[in-house]
PDB file of C-alpha atoms in Angstrom:
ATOM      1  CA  UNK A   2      14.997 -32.170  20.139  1.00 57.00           C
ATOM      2  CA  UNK A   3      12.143 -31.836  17.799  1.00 82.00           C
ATOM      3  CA  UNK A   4      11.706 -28.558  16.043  1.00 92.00           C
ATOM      4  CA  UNK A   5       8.685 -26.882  15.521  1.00 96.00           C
ATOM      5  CA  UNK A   6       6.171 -29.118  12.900  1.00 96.00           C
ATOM      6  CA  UNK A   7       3.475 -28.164  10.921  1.00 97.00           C
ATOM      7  CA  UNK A   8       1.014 -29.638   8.546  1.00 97.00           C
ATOM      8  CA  UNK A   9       0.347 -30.256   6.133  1.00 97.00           C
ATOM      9  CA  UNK A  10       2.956 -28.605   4.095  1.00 96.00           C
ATOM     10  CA  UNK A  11       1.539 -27.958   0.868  1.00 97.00           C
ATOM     11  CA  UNK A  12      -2.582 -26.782   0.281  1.00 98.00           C
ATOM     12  CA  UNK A  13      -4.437 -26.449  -2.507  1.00 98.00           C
ATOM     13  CA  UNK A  14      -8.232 -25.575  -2.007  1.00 98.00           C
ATOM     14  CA  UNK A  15     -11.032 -24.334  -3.572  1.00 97.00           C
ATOM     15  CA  UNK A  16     -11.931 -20.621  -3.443  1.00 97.00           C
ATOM     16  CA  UNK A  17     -14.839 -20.739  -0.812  1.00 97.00           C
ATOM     17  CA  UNK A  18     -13.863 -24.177   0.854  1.00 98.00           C
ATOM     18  CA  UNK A  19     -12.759 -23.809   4.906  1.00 98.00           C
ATOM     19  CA  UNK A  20      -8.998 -25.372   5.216  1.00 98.00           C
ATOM     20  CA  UNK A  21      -7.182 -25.889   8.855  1.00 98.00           C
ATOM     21  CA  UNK A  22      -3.820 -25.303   9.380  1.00 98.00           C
ATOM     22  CA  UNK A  23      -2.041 -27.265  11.990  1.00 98.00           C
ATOM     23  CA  UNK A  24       1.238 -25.975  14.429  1.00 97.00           C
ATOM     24  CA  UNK A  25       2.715 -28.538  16.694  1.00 96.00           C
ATOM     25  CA  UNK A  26       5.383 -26.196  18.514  1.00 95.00           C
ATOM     26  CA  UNK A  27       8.475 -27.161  20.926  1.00 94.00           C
ATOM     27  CA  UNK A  28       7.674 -28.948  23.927  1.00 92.00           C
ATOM     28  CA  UNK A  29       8.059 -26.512  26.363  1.00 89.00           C
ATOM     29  CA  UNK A  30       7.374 -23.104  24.834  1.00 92.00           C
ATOM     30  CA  UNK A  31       4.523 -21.429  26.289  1.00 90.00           C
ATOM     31  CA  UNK A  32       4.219 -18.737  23.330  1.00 92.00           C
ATOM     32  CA  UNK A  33       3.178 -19.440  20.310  1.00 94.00           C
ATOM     33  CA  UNK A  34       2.638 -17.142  16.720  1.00 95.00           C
ATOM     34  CA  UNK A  35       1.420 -17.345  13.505  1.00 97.00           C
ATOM     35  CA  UNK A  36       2.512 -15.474  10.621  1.00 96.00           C
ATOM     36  CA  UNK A  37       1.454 -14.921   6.702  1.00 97.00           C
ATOM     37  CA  UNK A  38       4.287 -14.623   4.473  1.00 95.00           C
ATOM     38  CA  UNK A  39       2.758 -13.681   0.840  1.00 91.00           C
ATOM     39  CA  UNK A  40       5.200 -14.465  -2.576  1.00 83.00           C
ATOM     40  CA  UNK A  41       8.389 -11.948  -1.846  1.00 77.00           C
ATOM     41  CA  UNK A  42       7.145 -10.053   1.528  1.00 82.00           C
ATOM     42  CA  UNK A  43       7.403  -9.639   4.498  1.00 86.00           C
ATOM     43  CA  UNK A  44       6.188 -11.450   7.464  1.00 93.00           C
ATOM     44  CA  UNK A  45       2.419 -10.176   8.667  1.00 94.00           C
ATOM     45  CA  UNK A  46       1.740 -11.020  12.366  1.00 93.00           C
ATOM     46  CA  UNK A  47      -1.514 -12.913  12.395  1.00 95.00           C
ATOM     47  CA  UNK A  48      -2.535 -14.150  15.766  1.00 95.00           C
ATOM     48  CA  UNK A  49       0.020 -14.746  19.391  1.00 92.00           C
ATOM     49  CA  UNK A  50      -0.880 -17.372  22.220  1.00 93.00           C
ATOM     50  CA  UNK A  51       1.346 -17.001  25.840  1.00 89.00           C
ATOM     51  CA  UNK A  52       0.293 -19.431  27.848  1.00 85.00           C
ATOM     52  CA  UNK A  53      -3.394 -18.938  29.628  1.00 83.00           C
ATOM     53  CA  UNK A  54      -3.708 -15.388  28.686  1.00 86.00           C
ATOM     54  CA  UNK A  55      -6.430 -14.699  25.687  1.00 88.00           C
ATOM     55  CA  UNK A  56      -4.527 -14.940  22.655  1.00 91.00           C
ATOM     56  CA  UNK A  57      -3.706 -11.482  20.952  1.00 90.00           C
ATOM     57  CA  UNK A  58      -5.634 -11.720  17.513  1.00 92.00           C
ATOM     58  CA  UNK A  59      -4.850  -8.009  16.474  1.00 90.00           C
ATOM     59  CA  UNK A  60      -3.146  -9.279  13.473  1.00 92.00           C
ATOM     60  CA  UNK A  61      -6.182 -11.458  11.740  1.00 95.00           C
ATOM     61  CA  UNK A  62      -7.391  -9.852   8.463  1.00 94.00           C
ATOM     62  CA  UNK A  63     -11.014 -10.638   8.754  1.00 95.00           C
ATOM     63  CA  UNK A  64     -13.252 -12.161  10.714  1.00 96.00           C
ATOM     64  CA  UNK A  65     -12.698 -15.533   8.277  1.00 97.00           C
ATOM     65  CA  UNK A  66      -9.550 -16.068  10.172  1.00 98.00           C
ATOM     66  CA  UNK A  67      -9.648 -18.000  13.692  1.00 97.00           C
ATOM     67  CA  UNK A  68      -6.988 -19.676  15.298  1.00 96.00           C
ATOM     68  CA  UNK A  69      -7.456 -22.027  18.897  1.00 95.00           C
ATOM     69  CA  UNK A  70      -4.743 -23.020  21.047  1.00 94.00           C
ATOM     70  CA  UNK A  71      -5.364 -26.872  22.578  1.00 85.00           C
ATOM     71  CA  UNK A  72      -3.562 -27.638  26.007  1.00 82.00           C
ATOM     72  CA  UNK A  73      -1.325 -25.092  25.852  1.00 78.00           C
ATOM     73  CA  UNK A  74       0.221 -26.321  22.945  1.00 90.00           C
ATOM     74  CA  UNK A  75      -0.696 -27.342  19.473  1.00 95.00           C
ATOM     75  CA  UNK A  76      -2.688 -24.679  17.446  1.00 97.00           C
ATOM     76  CA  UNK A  77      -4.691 -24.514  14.675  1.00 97.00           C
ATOM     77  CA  UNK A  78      -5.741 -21.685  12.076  1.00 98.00           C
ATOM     78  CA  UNK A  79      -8.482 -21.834  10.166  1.00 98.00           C
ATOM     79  CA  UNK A  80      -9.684 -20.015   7.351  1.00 98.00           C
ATOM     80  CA  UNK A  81     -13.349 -20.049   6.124  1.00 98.00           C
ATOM     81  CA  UNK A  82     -14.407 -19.463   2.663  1.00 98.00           C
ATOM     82  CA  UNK A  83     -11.054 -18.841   1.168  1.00 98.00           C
ATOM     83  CA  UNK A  84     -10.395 -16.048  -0.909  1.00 97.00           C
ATOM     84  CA  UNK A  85      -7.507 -16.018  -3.338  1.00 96.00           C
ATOM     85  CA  UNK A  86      -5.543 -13.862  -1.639  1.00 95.00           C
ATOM     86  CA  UNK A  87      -5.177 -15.866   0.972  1.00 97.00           C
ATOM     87  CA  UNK A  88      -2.837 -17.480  -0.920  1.00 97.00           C
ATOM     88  CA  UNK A  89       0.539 -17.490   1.159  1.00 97.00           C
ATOM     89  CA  UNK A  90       2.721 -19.306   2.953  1.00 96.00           C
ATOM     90  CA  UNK A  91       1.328 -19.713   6.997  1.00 98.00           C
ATOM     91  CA  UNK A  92       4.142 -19.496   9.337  1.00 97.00           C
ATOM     92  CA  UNK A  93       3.705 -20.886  13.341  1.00 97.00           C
ATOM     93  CA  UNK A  94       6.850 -20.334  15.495  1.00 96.00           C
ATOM     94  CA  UNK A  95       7.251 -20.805  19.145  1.00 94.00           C
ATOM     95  CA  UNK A  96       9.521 -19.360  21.937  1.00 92.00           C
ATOM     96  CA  UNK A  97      10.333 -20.362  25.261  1.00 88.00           C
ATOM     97  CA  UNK A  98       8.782 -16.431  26.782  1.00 77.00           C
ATOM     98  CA  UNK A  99       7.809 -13.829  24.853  1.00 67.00           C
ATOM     99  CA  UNK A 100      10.781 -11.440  24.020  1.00 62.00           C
ATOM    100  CA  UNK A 101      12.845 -14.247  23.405  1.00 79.00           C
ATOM    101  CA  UNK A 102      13.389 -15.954  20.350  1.00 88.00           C
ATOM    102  CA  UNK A 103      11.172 -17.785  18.102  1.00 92.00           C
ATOM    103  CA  UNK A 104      11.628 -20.762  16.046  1.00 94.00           C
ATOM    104  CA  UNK A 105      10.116 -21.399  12.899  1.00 96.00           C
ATOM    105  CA  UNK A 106       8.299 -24.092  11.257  1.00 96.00           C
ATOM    106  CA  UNK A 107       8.585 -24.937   7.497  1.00 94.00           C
ATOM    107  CA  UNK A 108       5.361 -23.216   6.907  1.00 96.00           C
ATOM    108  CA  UNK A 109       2.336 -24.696   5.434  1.00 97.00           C
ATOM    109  CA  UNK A 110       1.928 -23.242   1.408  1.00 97.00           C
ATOM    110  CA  UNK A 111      -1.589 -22.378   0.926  1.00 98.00           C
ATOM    111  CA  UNK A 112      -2.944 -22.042  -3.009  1.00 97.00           C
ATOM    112  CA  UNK A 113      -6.308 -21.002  -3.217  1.00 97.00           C
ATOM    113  CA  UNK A 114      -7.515 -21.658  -7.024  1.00 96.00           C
TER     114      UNK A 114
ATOM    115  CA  UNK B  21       3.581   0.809  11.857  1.00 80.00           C
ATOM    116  CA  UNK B  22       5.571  -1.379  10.126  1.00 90.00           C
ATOM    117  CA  UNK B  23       9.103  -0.477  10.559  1.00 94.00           C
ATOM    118  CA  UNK B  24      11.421   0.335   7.491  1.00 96.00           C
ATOM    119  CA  UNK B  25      14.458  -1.153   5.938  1.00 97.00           C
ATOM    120  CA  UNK B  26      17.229  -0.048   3.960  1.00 96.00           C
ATOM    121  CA  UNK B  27      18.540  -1.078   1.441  1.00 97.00           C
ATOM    122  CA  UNK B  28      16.106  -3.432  -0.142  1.00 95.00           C
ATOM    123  CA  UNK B  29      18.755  -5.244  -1.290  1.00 97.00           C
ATOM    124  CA  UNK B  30      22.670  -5.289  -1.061  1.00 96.00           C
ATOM    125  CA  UNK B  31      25.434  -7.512  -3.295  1.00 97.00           C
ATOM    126  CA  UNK B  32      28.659  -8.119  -1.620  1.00 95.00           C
ATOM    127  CA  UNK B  33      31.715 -10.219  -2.519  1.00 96.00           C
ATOM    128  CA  UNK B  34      32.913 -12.407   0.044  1.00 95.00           C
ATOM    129  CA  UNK B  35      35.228 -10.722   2.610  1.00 93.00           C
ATOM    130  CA  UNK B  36      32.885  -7.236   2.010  1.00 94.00           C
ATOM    131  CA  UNK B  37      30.916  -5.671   5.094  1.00 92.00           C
ATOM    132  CA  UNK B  38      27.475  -4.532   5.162  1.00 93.00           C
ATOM    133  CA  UNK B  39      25.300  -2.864   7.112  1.00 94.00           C
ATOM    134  CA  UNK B  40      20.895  -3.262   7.348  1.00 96.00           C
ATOM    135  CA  UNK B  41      18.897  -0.669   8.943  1.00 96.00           C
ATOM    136  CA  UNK B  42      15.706  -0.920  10.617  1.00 96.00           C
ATOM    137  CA  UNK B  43      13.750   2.420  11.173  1.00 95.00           C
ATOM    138  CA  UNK B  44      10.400   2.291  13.318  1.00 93.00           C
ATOM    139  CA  UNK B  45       8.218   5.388  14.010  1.00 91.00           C
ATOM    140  CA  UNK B  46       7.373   4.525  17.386  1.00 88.00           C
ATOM    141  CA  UNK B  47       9.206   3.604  20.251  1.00 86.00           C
ATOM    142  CA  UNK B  48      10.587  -0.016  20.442  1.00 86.00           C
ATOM    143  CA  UNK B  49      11.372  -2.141  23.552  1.00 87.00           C
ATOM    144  CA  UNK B  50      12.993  -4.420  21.369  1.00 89.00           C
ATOM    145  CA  UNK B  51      14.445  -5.120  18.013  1.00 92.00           C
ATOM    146  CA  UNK B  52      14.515  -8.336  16.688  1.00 93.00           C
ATOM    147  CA  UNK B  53      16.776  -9.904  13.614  1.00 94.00           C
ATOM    148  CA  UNK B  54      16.558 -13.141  11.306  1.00 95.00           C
ATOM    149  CA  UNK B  55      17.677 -14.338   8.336  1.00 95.00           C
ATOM    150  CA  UNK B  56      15.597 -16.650   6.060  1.00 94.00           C
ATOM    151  CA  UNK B  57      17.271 -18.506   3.486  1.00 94.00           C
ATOM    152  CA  UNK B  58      15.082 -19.347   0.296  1.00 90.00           C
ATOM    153  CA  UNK B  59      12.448 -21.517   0.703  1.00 87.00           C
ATOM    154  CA  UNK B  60      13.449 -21.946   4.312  1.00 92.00           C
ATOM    155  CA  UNK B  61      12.020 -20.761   7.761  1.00 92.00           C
ATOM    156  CA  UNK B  62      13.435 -17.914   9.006  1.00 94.00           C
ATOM    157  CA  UNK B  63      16.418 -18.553  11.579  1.00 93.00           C
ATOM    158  CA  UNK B  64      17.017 -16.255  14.332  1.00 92.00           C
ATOM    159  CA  UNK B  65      19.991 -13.871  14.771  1.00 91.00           C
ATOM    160  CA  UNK B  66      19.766 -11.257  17.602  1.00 89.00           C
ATOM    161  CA  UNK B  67      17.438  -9.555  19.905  1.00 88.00           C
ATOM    162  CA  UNK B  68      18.162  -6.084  21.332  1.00 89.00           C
ATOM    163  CA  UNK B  69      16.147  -4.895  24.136  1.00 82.00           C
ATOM    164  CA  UNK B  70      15.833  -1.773  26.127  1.00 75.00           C
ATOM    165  CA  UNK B  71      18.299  -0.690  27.914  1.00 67.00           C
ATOM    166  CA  UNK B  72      21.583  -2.314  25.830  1.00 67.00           C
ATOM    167  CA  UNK B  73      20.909  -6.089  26.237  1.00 61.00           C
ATOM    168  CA  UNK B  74      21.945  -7.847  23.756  1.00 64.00           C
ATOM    169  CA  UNK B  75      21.059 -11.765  23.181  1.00 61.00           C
ATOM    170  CA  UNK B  76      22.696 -13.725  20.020  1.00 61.00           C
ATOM    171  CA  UNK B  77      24.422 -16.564  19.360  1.00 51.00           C
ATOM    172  CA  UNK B  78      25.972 -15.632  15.843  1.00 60.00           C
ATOM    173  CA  UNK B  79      29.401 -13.573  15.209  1.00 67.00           C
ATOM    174  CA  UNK B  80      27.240 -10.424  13.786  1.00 82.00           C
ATOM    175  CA  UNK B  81      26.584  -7.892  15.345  1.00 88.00           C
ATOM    176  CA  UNK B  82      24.194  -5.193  15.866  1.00 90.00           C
ATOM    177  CA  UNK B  83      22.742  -1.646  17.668  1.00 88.00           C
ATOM    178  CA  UNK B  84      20.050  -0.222  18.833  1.00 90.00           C
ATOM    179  CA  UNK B  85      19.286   3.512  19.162  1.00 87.00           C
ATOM    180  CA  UNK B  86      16.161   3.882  21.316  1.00 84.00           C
ATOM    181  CA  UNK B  87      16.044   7.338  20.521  1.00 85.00           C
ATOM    182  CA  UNK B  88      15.990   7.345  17.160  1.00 83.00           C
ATOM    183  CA  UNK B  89      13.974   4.200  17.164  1.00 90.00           C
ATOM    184  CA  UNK B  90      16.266   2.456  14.535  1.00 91.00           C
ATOM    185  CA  UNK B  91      18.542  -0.566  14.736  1.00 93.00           C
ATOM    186  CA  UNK B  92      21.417  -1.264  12.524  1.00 93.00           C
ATOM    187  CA  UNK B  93      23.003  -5.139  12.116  1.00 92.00           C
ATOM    188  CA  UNK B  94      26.667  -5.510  10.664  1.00 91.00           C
ATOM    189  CA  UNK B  95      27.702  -7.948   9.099  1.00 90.00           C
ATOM    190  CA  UNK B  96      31.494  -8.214   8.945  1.00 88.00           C
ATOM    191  CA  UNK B  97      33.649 -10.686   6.574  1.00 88.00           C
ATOM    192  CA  UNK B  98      30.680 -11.983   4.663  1.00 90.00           C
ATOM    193  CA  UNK B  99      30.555 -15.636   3.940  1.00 92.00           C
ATOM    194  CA  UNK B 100      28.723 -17.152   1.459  1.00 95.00           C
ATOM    195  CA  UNK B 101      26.593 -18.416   4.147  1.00 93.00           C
ATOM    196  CA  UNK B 102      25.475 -14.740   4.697  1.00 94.00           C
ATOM    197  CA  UNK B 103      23.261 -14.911   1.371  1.00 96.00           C
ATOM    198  CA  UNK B 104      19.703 -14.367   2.233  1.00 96.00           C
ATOM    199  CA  UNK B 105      16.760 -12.040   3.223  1.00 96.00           C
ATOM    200  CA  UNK B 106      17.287 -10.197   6.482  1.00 96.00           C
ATOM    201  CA  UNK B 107      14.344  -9.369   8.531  1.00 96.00           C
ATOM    202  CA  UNK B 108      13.995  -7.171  11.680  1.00 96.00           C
ATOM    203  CA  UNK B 109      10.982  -7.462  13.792  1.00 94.00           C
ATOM    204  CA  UNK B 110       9.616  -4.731  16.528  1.00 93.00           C
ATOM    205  CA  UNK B 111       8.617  -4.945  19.723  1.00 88.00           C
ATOM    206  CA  UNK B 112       6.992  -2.021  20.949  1.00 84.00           C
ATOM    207  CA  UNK B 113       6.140  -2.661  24.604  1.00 76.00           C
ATOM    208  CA  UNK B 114       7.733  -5.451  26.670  1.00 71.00           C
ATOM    209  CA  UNK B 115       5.624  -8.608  27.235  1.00 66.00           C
ATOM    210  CA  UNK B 116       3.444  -8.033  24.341  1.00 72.00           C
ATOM    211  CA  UNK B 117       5.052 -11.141  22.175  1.00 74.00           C
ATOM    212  CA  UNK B 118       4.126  -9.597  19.234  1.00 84.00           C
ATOM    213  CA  UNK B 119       6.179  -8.254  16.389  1.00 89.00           C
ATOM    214  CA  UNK B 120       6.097  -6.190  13.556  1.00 91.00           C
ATOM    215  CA  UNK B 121       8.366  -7.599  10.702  1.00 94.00           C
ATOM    216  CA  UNK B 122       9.912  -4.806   8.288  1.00 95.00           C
ATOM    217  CA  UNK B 123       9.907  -5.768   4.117  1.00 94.00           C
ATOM    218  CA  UNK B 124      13.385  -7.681   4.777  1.00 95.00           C
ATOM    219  CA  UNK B 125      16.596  -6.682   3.359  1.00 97.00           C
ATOM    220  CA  UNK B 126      18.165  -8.917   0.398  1.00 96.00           C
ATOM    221  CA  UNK B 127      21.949  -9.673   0.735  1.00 96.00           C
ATOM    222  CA  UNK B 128      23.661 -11.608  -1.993  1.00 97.00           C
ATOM    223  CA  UNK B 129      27.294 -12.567  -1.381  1.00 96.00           C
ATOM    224  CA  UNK B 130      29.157 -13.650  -4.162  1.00 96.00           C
ATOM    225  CA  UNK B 131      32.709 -15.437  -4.730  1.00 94.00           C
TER     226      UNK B 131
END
């Protein structure tokens, strides 16, 4: 079946502008993350949706970041007035449960001039 | 928080073994393991939970010490395949979802 998809893949914005990040996961999967992977690191927990429980946003930076959950099941992030080091790659993976494993999108690259 | 890995990066030849560590400084309920391939999502590897579970679907293998809080993953007969950045990812309490990804490990196997 279809993997998880997100979009778009590549971003380039305007230091200041608002961009949305879109995460279409596995039909199915009730949990769903995002992640911030910066040029050779590691991957920073952002935000986690399980089904009808509030999402656990422990992991946003600032208050710029925001992230909604449609229907139980595709999610957008959005960042207002980008900074430059937002610059990363944005990561969304879902998993059937929590504690069981996740599968990645291809990311969405986000360049912030 | 974040837990630690060693080494930061490893070069093998094919056929070599190696092993990845992942040290956290609080207690786990679970250690997860993938592998991410350049300019690729990562893939998952293994989960080790509590209590000795172990869920994979790759031959590699792996421990968990829940007393020392640190999980190792072997990798035996390395294949080419095996090149890539090796990430665990901690779970401290069960049900939480969320996990804490250590710096990755770097494994480069070579002919």
């Amino acid at each position: 079946g279809a993997g998880v998809s997100q979009s778009p893949s590549n971003k380039v914005t305007e230091k200041g502008k608002d961009v949305e990040l879109r995460c279409d996961p596995i039909s199915g999967h009730t949990a769903l993350y995002w992640y911030r992977q910066s040029l050779g690191q590691g991957l920073e927990f952002l935000i986690y949706f399980q089904g009808n429980s509030a999402p656990d946003k422990s992991g946003l930076p600032s208050d710029r970041f925001s992230a909604e959950r449609t229907g139980g099941s595709v999610s957008t992030l959005t960042i207002q007035r980008t900074q430059q080091e937002d610059s990363a790659v944005y990561l969304c993976a879902s998993s059937l449960d929590n504690s069981y494993e996740q599968y990645f999108g291809p990311g969405t690259r986000l360049t912030v001039t | 928080q974040q837990p630690v890995q060693s080494p930061q990066a490893v070069i093998l030849r094919e056929g070599e073994d190696a092993v990845i560590n992942c040290s956290s400084s609080k207690a786990l309920y679970s250690v997860h393991w993938y592998r991410q391939k350049h300019g690729e999502a990562p893939v998952f590897l293994m989960i080790l939970l509590k209590g000795g579970e172990q869920k994979g679907h790759e031959k590699i293998s792996a421990s968990f010490n829940e007393k020392k809080q640190q999980s190792s993953l072997y990798l035996t007969a390395s294949q080419l395949s095996y090149s890539g950045t090796y990430f665990c990812g901690t779970e401290i309490s069960s049900n939480t979802g969320k996990l804490i990804f250590g710096q990755g490990t770097t494994l480069q196997v070579k002919p």
